[in-house]
mmCIF file of C-alpha atoms in Angstrom:
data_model
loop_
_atom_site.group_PDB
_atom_site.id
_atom_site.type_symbol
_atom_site.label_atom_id
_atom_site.label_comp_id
_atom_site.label_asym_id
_atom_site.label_seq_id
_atom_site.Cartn_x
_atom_site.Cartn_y
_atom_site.Cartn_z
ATOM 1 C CA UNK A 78 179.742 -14.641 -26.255
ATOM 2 C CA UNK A 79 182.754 -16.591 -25.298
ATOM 3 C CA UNK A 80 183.871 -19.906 -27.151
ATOM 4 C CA UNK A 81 183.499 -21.735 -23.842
ATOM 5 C CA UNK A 82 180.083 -20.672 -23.108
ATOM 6 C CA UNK A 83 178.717 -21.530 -26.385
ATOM 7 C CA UNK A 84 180.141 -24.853 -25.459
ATOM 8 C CA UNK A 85 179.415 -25.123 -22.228
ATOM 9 C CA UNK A 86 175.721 -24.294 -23.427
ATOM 10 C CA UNK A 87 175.664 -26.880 -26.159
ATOM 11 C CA UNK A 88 176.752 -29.274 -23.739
ATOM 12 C CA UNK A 89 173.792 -28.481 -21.388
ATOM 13 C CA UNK A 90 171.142 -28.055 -24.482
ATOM 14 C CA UNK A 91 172.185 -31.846 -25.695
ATOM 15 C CA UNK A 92 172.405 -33.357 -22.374
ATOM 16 C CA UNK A 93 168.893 -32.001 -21.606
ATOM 17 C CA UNK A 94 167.585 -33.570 -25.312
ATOM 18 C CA UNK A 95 169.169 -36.995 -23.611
ATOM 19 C CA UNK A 96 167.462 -36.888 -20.983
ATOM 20 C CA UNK A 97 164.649 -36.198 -22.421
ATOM 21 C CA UNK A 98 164.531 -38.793 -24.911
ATOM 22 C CA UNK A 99 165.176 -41.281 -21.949
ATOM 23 C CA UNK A 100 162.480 -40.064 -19.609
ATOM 24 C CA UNK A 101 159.852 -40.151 -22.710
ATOM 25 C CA UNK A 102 161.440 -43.631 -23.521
ATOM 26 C CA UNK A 103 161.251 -44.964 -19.736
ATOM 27 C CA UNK A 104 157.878 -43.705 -19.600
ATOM 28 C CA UNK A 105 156.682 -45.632 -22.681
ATOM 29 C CA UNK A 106 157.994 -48.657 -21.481
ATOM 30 C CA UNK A 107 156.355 -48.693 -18.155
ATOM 31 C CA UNK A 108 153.160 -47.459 -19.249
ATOM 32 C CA UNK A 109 150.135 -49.666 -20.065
ATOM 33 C CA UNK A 110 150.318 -50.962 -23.340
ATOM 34 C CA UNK A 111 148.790 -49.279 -26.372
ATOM 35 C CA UNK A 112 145.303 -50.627 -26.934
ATOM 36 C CA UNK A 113 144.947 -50.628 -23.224
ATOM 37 C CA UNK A 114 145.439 -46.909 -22.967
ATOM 38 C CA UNK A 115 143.323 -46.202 -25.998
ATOM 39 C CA UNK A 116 140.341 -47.755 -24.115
ATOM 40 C CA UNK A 117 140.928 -45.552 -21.299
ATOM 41 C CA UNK A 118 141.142 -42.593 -23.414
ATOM 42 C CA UNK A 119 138.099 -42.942 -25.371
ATOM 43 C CA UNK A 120 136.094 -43.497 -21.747
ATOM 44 C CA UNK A 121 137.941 -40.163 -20.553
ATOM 45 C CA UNK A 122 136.833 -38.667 -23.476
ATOM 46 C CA UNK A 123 133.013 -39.888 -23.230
ATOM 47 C CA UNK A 124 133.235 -37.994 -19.426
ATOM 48 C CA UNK A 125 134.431 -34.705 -21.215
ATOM 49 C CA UNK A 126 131.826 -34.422 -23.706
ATOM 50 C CA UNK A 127 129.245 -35.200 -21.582
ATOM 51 C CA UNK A 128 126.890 -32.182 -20.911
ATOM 52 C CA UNK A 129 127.411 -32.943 -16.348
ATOM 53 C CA UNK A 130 130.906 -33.083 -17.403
ATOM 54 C CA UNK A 131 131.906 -29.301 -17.478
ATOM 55 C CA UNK A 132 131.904 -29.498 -13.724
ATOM 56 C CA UNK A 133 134.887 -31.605 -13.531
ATOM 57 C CA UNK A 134 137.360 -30.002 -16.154
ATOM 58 C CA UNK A 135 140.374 -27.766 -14.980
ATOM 59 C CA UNK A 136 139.819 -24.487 -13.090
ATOM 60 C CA UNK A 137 136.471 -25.535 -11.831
ATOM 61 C CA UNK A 138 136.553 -25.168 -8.052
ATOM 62 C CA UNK A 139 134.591 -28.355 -7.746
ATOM 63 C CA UNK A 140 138.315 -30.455 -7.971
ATOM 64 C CA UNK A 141 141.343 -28.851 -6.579
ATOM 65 C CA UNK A 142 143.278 -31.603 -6.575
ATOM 66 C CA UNK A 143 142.285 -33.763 -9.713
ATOM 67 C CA UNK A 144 140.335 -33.313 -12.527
ATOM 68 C CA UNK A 145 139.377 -35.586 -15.897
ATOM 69 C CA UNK A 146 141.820 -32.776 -18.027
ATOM 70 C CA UNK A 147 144.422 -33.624 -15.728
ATOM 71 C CA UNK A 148 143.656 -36.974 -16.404
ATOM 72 C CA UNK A 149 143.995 -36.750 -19.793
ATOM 73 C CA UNK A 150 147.397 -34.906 -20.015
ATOM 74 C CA UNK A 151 149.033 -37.262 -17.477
ATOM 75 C CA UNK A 152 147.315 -40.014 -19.668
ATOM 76 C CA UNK A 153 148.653 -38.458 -22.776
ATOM 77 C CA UNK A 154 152.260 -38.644 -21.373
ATOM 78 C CA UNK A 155 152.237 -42.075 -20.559
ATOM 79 C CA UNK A 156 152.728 -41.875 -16.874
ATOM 80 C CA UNK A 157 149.832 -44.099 -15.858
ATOM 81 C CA UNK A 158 151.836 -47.486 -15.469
ATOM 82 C CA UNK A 159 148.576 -49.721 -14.892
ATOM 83 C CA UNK A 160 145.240 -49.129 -15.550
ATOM 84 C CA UNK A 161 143.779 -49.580 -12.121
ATOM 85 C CA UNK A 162 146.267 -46.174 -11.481
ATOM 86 C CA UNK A 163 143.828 -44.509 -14.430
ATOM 87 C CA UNK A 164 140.996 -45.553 -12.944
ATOM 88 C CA UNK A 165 142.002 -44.314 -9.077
ATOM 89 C CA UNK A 166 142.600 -40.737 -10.186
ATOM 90 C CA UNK A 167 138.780 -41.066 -12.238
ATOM 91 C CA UNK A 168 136.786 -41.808 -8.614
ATOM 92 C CA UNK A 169 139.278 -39.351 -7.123
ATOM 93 C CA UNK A 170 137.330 -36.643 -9.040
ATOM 94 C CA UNK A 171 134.098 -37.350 -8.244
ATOM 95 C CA UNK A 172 134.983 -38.298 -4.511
ATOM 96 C CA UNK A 173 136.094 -35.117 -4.208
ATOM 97 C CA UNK A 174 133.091 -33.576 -5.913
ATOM 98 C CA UNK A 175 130.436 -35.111 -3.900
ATOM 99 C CA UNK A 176 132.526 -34.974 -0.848
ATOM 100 C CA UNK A 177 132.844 -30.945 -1.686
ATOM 101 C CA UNK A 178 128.625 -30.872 -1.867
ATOM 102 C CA UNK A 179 127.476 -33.644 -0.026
ATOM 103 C CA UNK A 180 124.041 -32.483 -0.715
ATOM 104 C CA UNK A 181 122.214 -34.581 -2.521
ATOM 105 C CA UNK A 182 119.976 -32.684 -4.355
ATOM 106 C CA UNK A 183 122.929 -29.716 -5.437
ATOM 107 C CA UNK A 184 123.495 -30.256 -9.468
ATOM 108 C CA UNK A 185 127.308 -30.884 -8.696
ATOM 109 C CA UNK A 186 126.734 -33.727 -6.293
ATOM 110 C CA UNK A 187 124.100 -35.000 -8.853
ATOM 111 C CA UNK A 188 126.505 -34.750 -11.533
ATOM 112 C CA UNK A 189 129.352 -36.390 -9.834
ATOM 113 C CA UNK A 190 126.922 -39.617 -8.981
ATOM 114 C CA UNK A 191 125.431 -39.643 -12.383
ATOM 115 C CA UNK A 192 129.463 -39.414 -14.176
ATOM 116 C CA UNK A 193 130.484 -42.548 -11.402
ATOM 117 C CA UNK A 194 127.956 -44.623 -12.234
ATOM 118 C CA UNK A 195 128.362 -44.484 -16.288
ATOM 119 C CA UNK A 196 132.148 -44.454 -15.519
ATOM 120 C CA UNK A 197 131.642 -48.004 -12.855
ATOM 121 C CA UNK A 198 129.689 -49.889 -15.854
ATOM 122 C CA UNK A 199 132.501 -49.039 -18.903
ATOM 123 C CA UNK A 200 135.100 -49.789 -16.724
ATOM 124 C CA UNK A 201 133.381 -53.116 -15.520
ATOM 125 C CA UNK A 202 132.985 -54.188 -19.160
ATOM 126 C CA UNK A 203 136.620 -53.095 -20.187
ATOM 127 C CA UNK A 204 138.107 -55.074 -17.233
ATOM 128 C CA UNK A 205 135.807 -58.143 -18.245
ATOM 129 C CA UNK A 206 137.290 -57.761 -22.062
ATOM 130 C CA UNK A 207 140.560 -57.927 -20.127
ATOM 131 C CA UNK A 208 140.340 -60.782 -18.636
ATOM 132 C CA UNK A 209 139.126 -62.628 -20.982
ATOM 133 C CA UNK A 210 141.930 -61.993 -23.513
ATOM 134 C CA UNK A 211 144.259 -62.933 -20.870
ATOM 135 C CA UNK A 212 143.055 -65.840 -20.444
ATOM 136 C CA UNK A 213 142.770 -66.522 -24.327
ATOM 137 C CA UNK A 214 146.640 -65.612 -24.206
ATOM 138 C CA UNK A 215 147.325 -68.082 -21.331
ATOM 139 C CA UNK A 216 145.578 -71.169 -23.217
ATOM 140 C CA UNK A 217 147.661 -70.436 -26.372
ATOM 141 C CA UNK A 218 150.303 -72.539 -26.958
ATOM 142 C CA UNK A 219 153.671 -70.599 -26.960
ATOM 143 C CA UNK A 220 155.780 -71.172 -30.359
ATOM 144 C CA UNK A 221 159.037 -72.486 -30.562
ATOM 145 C CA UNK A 222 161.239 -71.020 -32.842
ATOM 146 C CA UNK A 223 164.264 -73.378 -33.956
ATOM 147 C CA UNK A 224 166.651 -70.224 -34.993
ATOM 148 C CA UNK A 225 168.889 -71.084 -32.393
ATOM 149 C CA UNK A 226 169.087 -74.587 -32.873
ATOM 150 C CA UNK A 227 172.524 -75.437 -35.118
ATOM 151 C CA UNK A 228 171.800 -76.880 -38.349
ATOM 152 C CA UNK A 229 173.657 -80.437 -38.873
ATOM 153 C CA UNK A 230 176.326 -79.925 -41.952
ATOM 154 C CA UNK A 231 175.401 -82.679 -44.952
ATOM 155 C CA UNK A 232 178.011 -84.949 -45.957
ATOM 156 C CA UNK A 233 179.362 -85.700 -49.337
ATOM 157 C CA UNK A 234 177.980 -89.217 -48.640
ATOM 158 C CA UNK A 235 174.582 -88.141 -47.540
ATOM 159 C CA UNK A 236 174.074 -85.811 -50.311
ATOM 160 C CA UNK A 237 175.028 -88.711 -52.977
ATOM 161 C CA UNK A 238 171.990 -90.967 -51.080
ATOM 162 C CA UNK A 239 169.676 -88.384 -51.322
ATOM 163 C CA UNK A 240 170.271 -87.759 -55.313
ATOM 164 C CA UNK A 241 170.620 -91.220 -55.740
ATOM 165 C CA UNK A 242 167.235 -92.053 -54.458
ATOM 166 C CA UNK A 243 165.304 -89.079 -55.954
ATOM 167 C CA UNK A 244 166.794 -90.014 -59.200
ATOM 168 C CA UNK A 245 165.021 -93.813 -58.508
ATOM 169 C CA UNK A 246 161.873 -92.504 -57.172
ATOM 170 C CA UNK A 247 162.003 -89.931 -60.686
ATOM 171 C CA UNK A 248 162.485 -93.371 -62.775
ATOM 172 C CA UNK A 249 159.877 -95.098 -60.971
ATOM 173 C CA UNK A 250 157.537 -92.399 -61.841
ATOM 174 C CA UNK A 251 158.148 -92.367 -65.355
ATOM 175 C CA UNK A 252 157.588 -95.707 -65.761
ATOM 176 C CA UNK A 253 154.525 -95.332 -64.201
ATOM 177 C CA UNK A 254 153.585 -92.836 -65.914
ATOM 178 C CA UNK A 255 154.238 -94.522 -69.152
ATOM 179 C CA UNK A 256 152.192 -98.207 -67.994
ATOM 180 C CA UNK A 257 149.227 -95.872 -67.033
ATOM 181 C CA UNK A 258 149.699 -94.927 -70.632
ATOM 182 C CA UNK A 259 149.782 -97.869 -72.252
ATOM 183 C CA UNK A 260 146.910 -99.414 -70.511
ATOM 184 C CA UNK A 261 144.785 -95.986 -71.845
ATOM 185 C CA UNK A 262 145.524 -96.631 -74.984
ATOM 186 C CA UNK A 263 144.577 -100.040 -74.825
ATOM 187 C CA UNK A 264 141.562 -99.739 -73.599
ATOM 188 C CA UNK A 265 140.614 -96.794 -76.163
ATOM 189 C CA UNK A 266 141.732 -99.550 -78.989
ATOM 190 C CA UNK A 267 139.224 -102.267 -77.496
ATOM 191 C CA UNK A 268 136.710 -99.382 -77.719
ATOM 192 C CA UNK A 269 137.399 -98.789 -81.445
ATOM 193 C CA UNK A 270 137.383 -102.635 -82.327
ATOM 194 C CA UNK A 271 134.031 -103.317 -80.663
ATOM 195 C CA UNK A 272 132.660 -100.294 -82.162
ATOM 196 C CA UNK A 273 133.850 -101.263 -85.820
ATOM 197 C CA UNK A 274 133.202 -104.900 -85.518
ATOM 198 C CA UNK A 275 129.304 -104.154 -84.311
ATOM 199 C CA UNK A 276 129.154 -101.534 -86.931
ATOM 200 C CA UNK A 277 130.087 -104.110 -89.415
ATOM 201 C CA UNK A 278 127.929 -107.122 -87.803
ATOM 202 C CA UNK A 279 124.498 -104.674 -88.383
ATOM 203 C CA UNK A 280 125.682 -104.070 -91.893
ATOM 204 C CA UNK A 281 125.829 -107.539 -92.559
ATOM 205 C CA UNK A 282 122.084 -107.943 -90.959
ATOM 206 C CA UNK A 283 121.261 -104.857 -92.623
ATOM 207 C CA UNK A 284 122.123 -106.677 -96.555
ATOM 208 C CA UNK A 285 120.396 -109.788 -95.389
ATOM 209 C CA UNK A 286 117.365 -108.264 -94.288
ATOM 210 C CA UNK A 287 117.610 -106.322 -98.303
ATOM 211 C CA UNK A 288 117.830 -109.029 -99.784
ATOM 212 C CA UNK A 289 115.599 -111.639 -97.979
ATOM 213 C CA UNK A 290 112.060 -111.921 -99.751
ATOM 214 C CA UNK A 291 109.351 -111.298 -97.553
ATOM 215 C CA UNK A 292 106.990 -114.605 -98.322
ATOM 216 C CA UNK A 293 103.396 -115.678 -96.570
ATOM 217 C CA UNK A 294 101.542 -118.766 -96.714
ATOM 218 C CA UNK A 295 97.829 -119.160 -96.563
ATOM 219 C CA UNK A 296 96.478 -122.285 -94.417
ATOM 220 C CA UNK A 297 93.374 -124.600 -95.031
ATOM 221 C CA UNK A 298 90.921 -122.114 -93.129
ATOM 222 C CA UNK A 299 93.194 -118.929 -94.442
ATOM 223 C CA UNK A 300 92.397 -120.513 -98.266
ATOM 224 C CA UNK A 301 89.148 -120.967 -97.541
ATOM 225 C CA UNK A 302 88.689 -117.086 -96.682
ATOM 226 C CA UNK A 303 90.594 -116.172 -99.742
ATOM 227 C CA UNK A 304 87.983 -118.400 -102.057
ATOM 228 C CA UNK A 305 84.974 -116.616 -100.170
ATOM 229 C CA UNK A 306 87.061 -113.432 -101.035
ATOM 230 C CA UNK A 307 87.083 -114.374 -105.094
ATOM 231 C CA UNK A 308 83.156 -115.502 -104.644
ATOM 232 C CA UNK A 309 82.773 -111.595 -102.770
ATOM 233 C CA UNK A 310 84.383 -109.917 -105.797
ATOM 234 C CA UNK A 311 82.977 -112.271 -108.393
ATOM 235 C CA UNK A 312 86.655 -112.839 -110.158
ATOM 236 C CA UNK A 313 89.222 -114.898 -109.314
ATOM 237 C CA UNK A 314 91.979 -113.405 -107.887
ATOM 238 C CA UNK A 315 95.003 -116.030 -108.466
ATOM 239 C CA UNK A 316 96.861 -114.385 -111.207
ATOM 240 C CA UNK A 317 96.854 -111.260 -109.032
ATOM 241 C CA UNK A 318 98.955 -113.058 -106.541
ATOM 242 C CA UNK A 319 101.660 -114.320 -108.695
ATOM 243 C CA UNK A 320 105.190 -112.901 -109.412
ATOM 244 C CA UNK A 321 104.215 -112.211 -113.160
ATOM 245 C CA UNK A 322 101.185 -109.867 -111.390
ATOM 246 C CA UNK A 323 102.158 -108.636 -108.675
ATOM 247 C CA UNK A 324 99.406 -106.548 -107.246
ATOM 248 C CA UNK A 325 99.579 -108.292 -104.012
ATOM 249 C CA UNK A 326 102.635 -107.379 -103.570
ATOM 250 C CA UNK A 327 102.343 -103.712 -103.941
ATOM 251 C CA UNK A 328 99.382 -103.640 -101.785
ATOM 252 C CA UNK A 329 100.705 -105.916 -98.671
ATOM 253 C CA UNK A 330 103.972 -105.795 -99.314
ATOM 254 C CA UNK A 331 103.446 -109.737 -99.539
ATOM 255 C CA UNK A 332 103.465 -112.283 -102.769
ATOM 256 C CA UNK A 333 101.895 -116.044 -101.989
ATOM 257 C CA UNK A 334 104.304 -119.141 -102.716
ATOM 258 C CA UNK A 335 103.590 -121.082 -105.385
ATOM 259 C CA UNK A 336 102.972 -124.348 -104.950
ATOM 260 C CA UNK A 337 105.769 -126.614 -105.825
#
């Protein structure tokens, strides 16, 4: 082979790569968008595994002109630009199907109704879902991006103010911080005084209460009992009562007075 044929035939392999690559490109960038077109695929593909749906696939004499493999492979190449074009070439199919056997009661025409109707009610719930994210898109507020806005340039000035004052608003806190401090400790000091001068006020009670003697005196009528009480026994009972004796005492826990 000649040097200028092997070019001339590079030439023409990398021009037809280009073009190509720009076709696939153009046709990815008119088609419907991606989620879009993966909705319509998985309904095509619900058609295809049905049982009726062997009547409508390639080669079947049912559809000459269109059938759902067709579908799928002009689907699969992105040249459906909307999805209402997707959906045309889907009653095409079965038009032509029940158009080909307008008998009602022959299993193609039967088929062909049956495949519509399931096909009508997906479709009719896809378009709703739709529509209803369009509208959610519609009521969102766009966002504004400041990238392009130009930044103003800080000053020598400027940037002195702003240290300045976060140096204030730094001392500010500190002292603050300290008073807040202060106060704490206070307060916790308060605390310990009251506690210790309480703790020392009961110890004081405490002593007194040690050292107080417990004393009791007996009345007219209360003297009178305690006589009946000697005459009961048959013994007087006076030196029991004293501080020399005392029994009383160790009994009650109580000593009489003697009389002064």
């Amino acid at each position: 082979m000649k040097k200028g044929t092997t070019d001339a035939a590079k030439i023409t392999y990398f021009d037809a790569v280009k073009e190509h690559d720009e076709e696939k490109k153009k046709r990815s960038s008119s088609g419907m968008d991606r989620c879009k077109k993966m909705q319509c695929s998985v309904t095509l593909r619900r058609l295809l595994v049905h049982p009726d749906g062997v009547h409508f696939k390639k080669g079947n004499y049912s559809n000459p002109l269109m059938d759902l493999e067709r579908i799928q492979l002009k689907l699969g190449k992105d040249l459906y630009k909307k999805t209402d074009q997707f959906a045309a070439d889907i009653r095409l199919v079965f038009r032509n199907a029940m158009f080909r056997y307008p008998s009602r009661h022959n299993e193609t025409h039967q088929a062909a109704a049956m495949l519509s109707e399931l096909f009508e009610t997906k479709w009719k719930d896809l378009e709703g879902k739709w529509e209803a994210e369009k509208a959610k898109r519609a009521k969102a507020k766009p966002f504004k991006s400041n990238e392009g806005e130009k930044r103003k340039p800080i000053s020598d000035s400027d940037l002195s103010i702003a240290i300045a004052n976060a140096k204030l608003q730094w001392e500010k806190n500190q002292k603050k911080k300290k008073s807040n401090e202060a106060v704490a400790a206070a307060q916790q000091n308060n605390v310990f005084v009251s506690c210790n001068s309480l703790w020392l006020q009961r110890e004081k009670q405490r002593e007194i209460l040690q050292k107080m003697e417990r004393t009791i005196f007996f009345g007219d009528d209360n003297f009178k009992y305690f006589h009946d009480l000697e005459n009961l026994c048959g013994r007087s009972l006076t030196h029991y009562c004293t501080k020399e004796n005392p029994l009383l005492k160790d009994l009650t826990g109580l000593v009489l007075r003697e009389a002064e």
